[in-house]
PDB file of C-alpha atoms and ligand atoms in Angstrom:
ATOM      1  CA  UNK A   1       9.124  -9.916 -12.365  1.00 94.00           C
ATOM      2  CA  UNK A   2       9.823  -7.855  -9.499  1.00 96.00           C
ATOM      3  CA  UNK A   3       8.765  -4.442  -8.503  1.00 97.00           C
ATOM      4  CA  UNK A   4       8.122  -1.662  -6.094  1.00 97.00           C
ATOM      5  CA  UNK A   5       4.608   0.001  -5.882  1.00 96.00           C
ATOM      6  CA  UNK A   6       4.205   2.955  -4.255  1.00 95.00           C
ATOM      7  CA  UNK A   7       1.368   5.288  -3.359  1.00 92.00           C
ATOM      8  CA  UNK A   8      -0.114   7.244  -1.047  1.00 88.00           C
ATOM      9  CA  UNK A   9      -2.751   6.262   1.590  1.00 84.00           C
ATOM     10  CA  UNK A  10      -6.138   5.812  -0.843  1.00 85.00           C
ATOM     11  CA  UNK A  11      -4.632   5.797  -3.637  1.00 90.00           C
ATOM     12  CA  UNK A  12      -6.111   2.508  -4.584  1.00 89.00           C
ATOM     13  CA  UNK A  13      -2.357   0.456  -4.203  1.00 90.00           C
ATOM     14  CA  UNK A  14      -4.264  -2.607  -2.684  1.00 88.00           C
ATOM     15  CA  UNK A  15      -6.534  -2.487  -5.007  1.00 90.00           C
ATOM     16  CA  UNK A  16      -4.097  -3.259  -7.863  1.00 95.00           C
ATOM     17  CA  UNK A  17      -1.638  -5.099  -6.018  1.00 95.00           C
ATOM     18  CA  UNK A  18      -4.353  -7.712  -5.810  1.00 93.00           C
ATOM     19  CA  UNK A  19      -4.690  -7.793  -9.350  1.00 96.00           C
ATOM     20  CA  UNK A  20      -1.087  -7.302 -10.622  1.00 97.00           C
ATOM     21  CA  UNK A  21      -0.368 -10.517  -8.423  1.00 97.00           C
ATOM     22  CA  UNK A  22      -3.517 -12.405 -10.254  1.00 97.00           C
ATOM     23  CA  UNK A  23      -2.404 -11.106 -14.010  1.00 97.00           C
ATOM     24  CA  UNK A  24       1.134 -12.272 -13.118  1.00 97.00           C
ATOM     25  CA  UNK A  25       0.533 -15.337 -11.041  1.00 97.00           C
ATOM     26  CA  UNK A  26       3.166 -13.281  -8.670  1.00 98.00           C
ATOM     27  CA  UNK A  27       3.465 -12.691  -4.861  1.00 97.00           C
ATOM     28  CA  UNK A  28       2.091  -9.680  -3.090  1.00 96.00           C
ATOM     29  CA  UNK A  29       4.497  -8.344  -0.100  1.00 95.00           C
ATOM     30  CA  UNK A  30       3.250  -5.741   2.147  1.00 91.00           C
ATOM     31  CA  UNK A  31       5.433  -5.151   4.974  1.00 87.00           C
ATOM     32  CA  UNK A  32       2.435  -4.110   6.826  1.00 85.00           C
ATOM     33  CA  UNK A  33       1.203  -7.215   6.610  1.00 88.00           C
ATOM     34  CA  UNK A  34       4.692  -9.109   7.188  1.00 90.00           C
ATOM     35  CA  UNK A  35       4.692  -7.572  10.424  1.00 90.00           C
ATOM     36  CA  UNK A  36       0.987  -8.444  11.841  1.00 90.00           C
ATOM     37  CA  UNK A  37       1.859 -12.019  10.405  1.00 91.00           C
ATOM     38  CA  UNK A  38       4.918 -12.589  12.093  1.00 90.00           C
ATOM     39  CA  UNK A  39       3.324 -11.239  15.708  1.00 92.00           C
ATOM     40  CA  UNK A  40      -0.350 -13.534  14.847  1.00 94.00           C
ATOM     41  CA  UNK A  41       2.163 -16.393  14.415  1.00 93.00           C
ATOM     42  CA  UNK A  42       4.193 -15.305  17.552  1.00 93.00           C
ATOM     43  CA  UNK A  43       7.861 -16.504  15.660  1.00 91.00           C
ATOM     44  CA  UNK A  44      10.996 -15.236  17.192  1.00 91.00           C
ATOM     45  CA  UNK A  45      11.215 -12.283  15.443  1.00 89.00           C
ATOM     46  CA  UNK A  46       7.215 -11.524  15.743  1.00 92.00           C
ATOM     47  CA  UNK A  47       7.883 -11.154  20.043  1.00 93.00           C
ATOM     48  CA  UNK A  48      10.600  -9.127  19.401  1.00 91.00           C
ATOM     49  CA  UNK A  49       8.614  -7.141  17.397  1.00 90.00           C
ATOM     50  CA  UNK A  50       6.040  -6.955  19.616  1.00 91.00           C
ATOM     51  CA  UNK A  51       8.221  -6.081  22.230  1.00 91.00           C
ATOM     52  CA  UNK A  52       9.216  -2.896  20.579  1.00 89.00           C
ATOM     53  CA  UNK A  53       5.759  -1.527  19.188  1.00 85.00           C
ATOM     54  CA  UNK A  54       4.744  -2.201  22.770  1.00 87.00           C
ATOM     55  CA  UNK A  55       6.986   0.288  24.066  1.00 87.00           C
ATOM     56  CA  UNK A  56       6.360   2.853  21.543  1.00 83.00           C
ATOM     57  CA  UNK A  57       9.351   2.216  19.329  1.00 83.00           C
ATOM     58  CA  UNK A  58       9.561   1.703  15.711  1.00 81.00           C
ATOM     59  CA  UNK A  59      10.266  -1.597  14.106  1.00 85.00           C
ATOM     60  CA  UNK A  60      14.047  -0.739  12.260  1.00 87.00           C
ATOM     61  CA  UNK A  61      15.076  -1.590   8.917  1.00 87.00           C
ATOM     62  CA  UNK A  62      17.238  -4.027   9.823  1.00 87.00           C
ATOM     63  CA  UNK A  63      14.441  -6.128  11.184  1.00 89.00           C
ATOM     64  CA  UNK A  64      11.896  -5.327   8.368  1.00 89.00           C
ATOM     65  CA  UNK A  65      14.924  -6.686   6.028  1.00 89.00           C
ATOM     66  CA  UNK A  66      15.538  -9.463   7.874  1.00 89.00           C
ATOM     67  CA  UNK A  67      11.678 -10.630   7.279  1.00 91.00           C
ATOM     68  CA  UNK A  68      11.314  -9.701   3.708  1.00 92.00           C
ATOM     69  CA  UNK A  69      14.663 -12.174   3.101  1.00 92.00           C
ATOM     70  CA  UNK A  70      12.672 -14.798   4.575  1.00 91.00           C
ATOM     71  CA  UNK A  71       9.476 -13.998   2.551  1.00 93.00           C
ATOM     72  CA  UNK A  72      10.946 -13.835  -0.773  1.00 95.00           C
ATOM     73  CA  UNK A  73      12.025 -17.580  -0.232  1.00 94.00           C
ATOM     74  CA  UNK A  74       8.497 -18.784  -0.126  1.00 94.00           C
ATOM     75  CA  UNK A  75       7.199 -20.633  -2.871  1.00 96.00           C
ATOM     76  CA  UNK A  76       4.552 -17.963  -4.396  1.00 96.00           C
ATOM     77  CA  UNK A  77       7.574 -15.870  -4.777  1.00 96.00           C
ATOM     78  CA  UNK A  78       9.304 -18.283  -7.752  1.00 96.00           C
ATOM     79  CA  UNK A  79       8.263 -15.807 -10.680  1.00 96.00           C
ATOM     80  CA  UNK A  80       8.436 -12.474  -8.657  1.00 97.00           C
ATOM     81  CA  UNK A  81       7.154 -10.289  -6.808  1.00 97.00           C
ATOM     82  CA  UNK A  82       5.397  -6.979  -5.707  1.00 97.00           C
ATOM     83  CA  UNK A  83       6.613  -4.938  -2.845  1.00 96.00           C
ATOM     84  CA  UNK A  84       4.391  -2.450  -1.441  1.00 92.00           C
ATOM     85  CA  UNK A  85       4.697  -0.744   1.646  1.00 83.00           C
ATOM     86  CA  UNK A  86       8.545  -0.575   0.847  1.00 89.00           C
ATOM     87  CA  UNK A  87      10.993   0.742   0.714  1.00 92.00           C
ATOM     88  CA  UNK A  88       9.858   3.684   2.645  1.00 86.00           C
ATOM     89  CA  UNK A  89      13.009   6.088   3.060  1.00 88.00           C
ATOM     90  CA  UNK A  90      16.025   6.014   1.123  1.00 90.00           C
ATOM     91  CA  UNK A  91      19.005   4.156   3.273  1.00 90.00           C
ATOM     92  CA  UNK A  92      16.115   0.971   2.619  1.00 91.00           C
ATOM     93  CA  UNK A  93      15.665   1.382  -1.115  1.00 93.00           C
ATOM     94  CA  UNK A  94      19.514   1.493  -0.708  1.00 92.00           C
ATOM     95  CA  UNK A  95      19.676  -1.481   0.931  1.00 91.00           C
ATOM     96  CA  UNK A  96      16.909  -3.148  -0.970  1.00 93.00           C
ATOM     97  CA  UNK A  97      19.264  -4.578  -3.925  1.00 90.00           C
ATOM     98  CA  UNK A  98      21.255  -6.399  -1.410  1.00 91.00           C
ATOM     99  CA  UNK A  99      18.120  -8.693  -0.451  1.00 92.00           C
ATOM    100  CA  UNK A 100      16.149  -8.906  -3.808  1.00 92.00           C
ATOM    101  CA  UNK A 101      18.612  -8.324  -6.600  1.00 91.00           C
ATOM    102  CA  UNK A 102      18.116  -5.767  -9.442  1.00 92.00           C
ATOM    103  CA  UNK A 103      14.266  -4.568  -9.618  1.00 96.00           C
ATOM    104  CA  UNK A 104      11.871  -4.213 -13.094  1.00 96.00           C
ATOM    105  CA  UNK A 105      10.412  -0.973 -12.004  1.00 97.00           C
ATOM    106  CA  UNK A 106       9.317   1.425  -9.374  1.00 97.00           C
ATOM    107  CA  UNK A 107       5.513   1.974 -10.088  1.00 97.00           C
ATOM    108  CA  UNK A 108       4.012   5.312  -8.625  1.00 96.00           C
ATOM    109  CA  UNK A 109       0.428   5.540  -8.263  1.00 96.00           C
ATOM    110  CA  UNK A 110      -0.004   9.297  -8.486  1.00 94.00           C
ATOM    111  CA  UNK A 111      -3.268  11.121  -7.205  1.00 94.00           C
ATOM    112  CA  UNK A 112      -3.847  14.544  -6.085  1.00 94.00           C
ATOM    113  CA  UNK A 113      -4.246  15.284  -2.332  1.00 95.00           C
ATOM    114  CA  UNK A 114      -7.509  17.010  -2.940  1.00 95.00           C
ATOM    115  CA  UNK A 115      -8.874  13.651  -4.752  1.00 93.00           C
ATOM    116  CA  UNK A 116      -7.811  11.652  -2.454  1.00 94.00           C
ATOM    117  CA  UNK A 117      -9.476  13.534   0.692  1.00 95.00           C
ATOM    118  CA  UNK A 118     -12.609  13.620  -1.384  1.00 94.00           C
ATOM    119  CA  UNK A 119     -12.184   9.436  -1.405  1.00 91.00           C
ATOM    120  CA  UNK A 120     -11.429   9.258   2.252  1.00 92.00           C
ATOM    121  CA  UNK A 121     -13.435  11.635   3.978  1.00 95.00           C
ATOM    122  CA  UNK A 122     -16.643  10.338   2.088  1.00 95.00           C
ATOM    123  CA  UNK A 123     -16.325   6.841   3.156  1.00 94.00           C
ATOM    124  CA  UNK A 124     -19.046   5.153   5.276  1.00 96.00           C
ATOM    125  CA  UNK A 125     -18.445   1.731   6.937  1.00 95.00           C
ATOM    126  CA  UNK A 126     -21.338  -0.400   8.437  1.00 96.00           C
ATOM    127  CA  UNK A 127     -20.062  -1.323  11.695  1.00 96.00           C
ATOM    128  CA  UNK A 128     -22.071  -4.805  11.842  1.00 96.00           C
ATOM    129  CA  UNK A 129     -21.632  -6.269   8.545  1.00 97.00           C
ATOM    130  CA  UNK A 130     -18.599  -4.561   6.956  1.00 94.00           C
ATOM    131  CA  UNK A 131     -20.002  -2.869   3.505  1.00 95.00           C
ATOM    132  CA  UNK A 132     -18.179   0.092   2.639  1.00 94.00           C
ATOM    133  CA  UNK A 133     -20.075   3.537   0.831  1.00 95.00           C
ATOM    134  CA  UNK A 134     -18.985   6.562  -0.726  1.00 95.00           C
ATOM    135  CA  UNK A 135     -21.225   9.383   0.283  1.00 95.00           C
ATOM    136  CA  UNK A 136     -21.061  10.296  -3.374  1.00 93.00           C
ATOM    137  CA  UNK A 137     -19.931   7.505  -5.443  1.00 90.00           C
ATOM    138  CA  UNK A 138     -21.533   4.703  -4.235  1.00 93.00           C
ATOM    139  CA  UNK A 139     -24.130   5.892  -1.471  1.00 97.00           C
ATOM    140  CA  UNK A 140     -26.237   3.832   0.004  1.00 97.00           C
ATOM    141  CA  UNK A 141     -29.880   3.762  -0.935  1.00 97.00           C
ATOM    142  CA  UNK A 142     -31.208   5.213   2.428  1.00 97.00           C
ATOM    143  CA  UNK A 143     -28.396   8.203   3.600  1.00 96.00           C
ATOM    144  CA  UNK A 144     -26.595   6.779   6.525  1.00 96.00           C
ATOM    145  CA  UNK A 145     -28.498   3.527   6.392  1.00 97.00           C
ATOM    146  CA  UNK A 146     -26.563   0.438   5.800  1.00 97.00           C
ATOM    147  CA  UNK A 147     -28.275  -1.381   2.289  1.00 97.00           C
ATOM    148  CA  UNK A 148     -27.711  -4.389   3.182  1.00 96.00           C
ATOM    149  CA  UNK A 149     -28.274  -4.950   7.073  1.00 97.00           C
ATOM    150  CA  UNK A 150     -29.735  -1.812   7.786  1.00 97.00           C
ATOM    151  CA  UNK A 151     -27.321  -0.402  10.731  1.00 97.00           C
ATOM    152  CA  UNK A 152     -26.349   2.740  11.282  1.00 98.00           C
ATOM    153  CA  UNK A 153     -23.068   3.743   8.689  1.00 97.00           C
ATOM    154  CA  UNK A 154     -20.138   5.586  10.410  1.00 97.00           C
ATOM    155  CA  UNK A 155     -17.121   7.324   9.542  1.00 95.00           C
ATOM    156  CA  UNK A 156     -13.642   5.900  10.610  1.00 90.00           C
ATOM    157  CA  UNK A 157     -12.251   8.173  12.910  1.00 88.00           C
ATOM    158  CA  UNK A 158      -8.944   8.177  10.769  1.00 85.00           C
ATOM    159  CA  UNK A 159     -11.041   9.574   7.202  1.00 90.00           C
ATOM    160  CA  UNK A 160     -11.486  13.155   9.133  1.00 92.00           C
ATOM    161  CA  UNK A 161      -9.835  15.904   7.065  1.00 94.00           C
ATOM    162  CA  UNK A 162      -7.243  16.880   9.511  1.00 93.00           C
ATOM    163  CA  UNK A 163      -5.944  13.516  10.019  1.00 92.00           C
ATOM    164  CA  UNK A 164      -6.176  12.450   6.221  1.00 92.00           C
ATOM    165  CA  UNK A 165      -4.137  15.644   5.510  1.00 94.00           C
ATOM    166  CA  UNK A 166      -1.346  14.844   8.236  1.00 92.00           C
ATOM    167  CA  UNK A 167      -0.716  11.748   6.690  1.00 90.00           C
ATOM    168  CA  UNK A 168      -0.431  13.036   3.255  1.00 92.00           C
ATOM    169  CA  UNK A 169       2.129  15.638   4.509  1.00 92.00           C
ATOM    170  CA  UNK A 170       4.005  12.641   6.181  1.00 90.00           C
ATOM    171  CA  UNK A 171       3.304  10.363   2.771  1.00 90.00           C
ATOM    172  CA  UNK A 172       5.218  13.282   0.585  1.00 91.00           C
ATOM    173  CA  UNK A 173       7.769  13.832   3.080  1.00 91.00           C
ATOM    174  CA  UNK A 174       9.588  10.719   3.069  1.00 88.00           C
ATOM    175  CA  UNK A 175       8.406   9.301  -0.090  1.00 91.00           C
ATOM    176  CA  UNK A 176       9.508  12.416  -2.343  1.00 91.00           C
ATOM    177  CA  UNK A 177      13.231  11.422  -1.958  1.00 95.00           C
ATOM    178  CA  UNK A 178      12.648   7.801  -1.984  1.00 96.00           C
ATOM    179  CA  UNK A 179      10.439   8.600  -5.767  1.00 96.00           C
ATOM    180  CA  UNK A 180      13.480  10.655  -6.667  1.00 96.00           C
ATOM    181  CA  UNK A 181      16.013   7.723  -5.801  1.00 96.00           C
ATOM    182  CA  UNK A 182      14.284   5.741  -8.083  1.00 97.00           C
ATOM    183  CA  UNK A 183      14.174   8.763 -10.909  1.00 97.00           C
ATOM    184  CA  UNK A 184      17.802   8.901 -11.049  1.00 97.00           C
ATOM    185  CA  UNK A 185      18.033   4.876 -11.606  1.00 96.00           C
ATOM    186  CA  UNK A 186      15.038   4.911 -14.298  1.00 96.00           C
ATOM    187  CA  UNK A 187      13.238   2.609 -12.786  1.00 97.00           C
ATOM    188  CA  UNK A 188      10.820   5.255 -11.961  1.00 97.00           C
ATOM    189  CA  UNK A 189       7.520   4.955 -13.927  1.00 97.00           C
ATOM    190  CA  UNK A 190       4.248   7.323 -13.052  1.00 97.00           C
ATOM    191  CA  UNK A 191       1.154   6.087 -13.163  1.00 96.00           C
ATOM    192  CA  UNK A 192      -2.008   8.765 -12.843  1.00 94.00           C
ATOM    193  CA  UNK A 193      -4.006   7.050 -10.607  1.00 93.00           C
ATOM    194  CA  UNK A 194      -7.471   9.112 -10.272  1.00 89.00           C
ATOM    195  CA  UNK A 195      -9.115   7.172 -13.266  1.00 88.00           C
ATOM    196  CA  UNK A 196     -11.168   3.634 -13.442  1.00 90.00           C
ATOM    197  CA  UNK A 197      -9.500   1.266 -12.055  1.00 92.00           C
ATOM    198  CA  UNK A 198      -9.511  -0.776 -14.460  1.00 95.00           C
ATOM    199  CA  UNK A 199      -7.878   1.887 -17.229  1.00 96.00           C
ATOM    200  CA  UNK A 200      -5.103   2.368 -14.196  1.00 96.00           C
ATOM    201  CA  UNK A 201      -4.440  -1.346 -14.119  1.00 97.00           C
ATOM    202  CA  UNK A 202      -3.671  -1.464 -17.933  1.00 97.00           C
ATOM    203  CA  UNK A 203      -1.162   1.799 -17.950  1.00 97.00           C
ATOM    204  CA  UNK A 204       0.951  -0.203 -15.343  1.00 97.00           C
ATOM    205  CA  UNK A 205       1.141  -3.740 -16.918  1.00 97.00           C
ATOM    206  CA  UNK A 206       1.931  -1.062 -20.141  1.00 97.00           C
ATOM    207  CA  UNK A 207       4.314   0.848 -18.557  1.00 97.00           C
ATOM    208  CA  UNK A 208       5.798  -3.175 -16.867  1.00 96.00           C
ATOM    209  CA  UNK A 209       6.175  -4.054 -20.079  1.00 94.00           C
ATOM    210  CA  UNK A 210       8.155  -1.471 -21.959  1.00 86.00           C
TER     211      UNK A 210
HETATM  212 ZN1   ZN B   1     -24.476  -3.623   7.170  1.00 90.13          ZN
END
């Protein structure tokens, strides 16, 4: 089985990406990932990558393409696959049959903005031992107190409004056509995402399996 999954930033994609790949005993791709791989394990193409998020630029398609070949050789890959993270614009999902062959489906976690800045700006982070709150669904027992170590809890300075909203607008921007690519194929299957996430997980491997 191989498919796309896309989503906006906290829309819970990791979340079940991780257990897609469990229930299917398939691989989970994130190009985000590809990339700080290939750099940690300083290959050819990881310095040349490097090289070019050093001087500001943007890593092309052709490269990211080039890496996600290699990847879907690897041996967890033998009954499929999840990509998530691509394709991001349309000449990519283009491009994408060329390297992986026809795809299942194009899963779309949908929430709505104003959910998903309620998830985000409400997180709290304990800088020393890593547990992550919700200020309202899952605060801690002490406000701003860490449960578990007792530090101070901060906010990431990326889950301020502003900045949670800017990359919404640039989420819908170049994802809208790449969701409507996808439409036109009918590989396209919605998903509302603002539910438990274990009800979301079971309207996917549904809608996999139609
Ligand atoms: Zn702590």
């Amino acid at each position: 089985m191989k498919f796309v999954l896309i989503g906006c930033p906290g829309a819970g994609k990791g979340t079940q990406a991780k257990k897609l790949s469990k229930h299917y005993d398939i691989a989970h791709i994130s190009t985000g990932d590809l990339l700080r791989d290939q750099i940690a394990r300083k290959t050819e193409l990881g310095v040349e990558i490097s090289k070019i998020m050093e001087e500001g630029g943007l890593v092309s398609d052709e490269i990211v393409a080039r890496m996600l070949k290699g990847r879907i050789q690897e041996a967890d890959c033998k009954n499929g696959y999840i990509l998530d993270g691509y394709p991001r614009n349309v000449p990519q999902a283009q491009g994408l049959e060329d390297i992986v062959g026809k795809l299942d489906k194009v899963i779309c976690i949908d929430v709505e903005d104003s959910k998903i800045i309620d998830r985000m700006t409400g997180r709290r982070g304990c800088p020393k031992c890593g547990s992550m709150y919700h200020v309202r669904y899952n605060p801690p027992k002490i406000e701003g107190v860490c449960d578990n170590c007792g530090e101070k809890l901060i906010q990431r300075k990326d889950d301020n409004e502003e900045t949670v909203k800017n990359r919404l607008d640039v989420y819908h921007k170049t994802t809208a056509p790449v969701i409507d690519f996808y439409k036109e194929k009918g590989l396209l299957a919605t998903i509302v995402g603002s539910g438990e996430i274990e009800d979301i997980f079971s309207d996917i491997v549904k809608a996999l399996e139609e």
